[in-house]
mmCIF file with all atom_site columns, C-alpha atoms in Angstrom:
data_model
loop_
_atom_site.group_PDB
_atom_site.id
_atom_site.type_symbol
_atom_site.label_atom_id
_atom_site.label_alt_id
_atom_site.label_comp_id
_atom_site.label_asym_id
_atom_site.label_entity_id
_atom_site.label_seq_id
_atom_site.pdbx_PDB_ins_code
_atom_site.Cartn_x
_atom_site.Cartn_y
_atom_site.Cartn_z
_atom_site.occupancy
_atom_site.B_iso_or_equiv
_atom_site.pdbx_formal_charge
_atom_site.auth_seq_id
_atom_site.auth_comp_id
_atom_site.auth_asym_id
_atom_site.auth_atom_id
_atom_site.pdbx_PDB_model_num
ATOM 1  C CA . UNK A 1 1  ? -39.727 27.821 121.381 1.00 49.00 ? 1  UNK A CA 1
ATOM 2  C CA . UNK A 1 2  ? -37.883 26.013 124.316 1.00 50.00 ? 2  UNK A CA 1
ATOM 3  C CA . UNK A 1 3  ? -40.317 22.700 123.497 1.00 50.00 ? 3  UNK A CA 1
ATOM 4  C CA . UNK A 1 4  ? -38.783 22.780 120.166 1.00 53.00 ? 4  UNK A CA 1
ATOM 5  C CA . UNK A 1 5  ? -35.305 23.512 121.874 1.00 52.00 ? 5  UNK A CA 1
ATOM 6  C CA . UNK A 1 6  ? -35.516 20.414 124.040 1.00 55.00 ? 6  UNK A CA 1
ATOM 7  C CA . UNK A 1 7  ? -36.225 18.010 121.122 1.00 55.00 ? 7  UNK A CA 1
ATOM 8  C CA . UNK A 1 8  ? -33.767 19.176 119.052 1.00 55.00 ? 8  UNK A CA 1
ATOM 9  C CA . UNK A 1 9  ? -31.334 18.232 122.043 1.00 56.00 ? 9  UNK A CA 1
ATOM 10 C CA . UNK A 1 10 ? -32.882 15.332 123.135 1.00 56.00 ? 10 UNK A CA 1
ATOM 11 C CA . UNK A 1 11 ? -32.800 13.763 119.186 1.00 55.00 ? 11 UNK A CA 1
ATOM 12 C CA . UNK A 1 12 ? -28.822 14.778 119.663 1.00 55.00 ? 12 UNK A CA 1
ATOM 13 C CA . UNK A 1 13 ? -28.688 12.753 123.128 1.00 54.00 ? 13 UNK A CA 1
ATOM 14 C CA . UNK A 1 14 ? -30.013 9.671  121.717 1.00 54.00 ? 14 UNK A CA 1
ATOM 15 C CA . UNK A 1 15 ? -26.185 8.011  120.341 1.00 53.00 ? 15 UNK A CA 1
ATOM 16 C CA . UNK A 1 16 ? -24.380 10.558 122.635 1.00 55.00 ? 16 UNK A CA 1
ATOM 17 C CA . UNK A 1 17 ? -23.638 8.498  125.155 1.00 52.00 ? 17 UNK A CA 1
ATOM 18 C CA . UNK A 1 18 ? -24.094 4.355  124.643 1.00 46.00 ? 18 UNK A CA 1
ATOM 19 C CA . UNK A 1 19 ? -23.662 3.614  128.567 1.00 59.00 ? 19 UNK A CA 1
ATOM 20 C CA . UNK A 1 20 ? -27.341 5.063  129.315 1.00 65.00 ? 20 UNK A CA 1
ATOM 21 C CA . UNK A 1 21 ? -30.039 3.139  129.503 1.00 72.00 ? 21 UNK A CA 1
ATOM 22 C CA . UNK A 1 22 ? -33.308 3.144  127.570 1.00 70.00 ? 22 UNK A CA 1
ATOM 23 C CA . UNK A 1 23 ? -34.666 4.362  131.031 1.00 76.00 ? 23 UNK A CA 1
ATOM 24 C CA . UNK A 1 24 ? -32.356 6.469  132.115 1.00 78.00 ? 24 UNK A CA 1
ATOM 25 C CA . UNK A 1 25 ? -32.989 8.454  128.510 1.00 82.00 ? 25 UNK A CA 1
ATOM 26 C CA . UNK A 1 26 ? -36.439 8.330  129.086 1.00 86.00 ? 26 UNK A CA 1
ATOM 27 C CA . UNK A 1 27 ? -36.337 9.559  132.419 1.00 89.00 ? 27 UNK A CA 1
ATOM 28 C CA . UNK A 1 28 ? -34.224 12.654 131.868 1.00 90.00 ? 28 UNK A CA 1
ATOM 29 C CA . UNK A 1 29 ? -36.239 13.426 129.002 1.00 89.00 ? 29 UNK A CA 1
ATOM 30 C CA . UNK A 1 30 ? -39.339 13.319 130.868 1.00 92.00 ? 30 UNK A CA 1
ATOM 31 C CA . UNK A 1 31 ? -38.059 15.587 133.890 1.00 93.00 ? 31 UNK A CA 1
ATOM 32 C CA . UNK A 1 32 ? -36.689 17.847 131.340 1.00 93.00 ? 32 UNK A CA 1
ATOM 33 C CA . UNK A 1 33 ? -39.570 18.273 129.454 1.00 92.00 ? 33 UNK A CA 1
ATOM 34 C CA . UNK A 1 34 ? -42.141 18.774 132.478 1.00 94.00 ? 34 UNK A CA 1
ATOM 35 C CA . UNK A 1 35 ? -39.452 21.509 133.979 1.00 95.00 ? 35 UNK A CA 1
ATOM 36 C CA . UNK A 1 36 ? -37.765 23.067 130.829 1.00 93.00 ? 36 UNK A CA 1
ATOM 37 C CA . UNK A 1 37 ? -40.221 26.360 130.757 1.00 94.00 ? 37 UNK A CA 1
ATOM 38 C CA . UNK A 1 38 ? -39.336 27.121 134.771 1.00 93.00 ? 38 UNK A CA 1
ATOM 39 C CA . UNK A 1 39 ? -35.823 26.553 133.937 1.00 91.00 ? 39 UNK A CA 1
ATOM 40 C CA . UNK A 1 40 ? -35.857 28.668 130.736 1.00 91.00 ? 40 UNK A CA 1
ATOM 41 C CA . UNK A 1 41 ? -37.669 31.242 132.736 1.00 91.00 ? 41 UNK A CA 1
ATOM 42 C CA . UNK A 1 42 ? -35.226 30.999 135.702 1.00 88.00 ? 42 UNK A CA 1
ATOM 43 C CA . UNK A 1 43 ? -32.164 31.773 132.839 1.00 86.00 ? 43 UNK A CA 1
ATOM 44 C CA . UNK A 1 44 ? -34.154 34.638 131.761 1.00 87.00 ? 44 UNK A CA 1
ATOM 45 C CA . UNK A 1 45 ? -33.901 36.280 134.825 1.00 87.00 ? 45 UNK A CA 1
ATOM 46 C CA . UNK A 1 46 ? -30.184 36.023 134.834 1.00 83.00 ? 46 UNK A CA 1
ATOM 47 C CA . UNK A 1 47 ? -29.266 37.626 130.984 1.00 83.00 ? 47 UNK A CA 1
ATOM 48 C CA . UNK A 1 48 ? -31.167 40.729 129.984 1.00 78.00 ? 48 UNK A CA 1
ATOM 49 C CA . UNK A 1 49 ? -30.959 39.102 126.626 1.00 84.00 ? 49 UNK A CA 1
ATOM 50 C CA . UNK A 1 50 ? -33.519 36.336 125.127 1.00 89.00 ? 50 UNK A CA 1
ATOM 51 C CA . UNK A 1 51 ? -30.785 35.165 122.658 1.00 88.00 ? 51 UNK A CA 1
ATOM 52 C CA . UNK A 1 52 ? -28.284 34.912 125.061 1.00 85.00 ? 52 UNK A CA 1
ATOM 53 C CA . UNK A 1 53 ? -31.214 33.093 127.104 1.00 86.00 ? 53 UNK A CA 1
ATOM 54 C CA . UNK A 1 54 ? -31.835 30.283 124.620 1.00 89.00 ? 54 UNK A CA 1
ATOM 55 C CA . UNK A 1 55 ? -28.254 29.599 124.165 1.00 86.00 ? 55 UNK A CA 1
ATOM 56 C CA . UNK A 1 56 ? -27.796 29.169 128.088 1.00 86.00 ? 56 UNK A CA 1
ATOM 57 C CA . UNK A 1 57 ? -30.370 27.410 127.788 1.00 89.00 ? 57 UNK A CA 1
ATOM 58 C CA . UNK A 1 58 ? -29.454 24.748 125.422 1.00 88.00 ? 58 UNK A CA 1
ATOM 59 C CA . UNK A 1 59 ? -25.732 24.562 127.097 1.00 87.00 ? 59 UNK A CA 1
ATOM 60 C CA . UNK A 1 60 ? -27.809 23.785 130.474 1.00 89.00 ? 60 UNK A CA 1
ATOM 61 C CA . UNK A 1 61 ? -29.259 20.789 129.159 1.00 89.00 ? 61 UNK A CA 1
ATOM 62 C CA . UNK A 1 62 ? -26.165 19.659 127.859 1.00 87.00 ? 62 UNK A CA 1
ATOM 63 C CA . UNK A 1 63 ? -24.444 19.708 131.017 1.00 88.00 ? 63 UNK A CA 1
ATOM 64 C CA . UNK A 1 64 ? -27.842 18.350 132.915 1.00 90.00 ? 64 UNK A CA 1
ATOM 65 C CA . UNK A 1 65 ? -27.543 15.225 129.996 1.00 87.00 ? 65 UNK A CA 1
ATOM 66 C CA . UNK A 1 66 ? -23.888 15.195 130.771 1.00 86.00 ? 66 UNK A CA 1
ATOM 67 C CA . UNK A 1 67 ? -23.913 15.180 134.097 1.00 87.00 ? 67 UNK A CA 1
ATOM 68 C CA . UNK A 1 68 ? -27.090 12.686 134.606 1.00 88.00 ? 68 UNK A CA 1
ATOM 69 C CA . UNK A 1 69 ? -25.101 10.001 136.352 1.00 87.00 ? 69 UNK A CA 1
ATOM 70 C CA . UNK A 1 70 ? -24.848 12.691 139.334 1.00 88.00 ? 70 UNK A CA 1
ATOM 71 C CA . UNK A 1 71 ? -28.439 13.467 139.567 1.00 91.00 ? 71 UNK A CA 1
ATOM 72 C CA . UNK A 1 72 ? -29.794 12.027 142.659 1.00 92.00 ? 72 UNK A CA 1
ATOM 73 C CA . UNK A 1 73 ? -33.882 11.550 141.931 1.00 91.00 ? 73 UNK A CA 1
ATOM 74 C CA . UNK A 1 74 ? -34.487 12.103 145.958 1.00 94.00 ? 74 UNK A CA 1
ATOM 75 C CA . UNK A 1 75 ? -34.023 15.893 145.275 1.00 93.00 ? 75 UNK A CA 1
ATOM 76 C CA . UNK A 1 76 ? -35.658 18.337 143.150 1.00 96.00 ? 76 UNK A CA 1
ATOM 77 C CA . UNK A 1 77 ? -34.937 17.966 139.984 1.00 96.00 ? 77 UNK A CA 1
ATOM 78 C CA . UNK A 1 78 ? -35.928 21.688 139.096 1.00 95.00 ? 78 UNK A CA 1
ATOM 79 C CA . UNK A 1 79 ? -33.093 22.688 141.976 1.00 94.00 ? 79 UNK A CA 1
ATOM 80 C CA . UNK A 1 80 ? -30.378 20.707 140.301 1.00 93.00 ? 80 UNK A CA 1
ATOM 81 C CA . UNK A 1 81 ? -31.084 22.274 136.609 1.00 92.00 ? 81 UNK A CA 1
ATOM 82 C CA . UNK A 1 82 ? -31.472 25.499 137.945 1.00 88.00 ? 82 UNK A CA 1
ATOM 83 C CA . UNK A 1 83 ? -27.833 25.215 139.475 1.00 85.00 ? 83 UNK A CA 1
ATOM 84 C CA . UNK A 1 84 ? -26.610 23.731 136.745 1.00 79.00 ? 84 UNK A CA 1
ATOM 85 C CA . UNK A 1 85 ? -27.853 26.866 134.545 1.00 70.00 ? 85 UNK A CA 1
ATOM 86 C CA . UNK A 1 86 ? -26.474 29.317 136.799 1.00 73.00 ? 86 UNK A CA 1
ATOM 87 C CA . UNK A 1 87 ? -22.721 27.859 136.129 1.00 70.00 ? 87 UNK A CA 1
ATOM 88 C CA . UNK A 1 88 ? -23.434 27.555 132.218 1.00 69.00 ? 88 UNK A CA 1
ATOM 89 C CA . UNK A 1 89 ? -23.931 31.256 132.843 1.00 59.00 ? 89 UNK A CA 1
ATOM 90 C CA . UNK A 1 90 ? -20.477 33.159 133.099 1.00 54.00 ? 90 UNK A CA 1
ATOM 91 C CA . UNK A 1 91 ? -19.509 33.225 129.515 1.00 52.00 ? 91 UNK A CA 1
ATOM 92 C CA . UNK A 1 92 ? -22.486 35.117 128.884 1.00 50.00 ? 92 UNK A CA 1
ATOM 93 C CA . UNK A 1 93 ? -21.072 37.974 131.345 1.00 49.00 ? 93 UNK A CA 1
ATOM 94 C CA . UNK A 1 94 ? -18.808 39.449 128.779 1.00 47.00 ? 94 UNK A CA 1
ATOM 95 C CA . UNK A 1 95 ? -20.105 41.315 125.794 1.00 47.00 ? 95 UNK A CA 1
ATOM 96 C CA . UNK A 1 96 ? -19.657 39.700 122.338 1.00 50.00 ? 96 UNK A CA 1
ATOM 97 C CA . UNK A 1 97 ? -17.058 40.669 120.098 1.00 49.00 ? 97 UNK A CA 1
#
């Protein structure tokens, strides 16, 4: 399911933002793809709920895409997501209404 997740969001990057290179598309999508399970799993730990999970999820790679200009390729790219996942967190906290 998060492989099907990730392409769905990566097909939504592609005209989301026209300053990116070719490369630098092709490069997030590859570190995405080789570390989206670990990430999904790491969000798992943090939400009792799968649902919840998936949506964290999918916010997390919106803010990773968003925030790709920041990400410095010297450091772990799974460190970064997973940081990135725990902010996209919070509004899960409170119960839905």
């Amino acid at each position: 399911m998060q492989g099907e997740i990730s392409l769905r969001i990566l097909a939504c990057f592609s005209t989301g933002f026209p300053l990116m290179t070719h490369a630098d598309r092709d490069d997030f999508a590859e570190l995405l793809v080789c570390n989206q399970r670990r990430v999904f799993a790491y969000i798992v730990t943090l939400l009792s709920n799968r649902d919840d999970a998936e949506d964290v999820f999918q916010n997390t790679c919106l803010i990773l895409w968003k925030k790709w200009a920041e990400y410095d390729p010297r450091r772990d790219f799974f460190a970064w997501a997973t940081y990135c996942g725990k902010n996209a967190r919070p509004v899960f906290i409170y119960p839905r209404t």
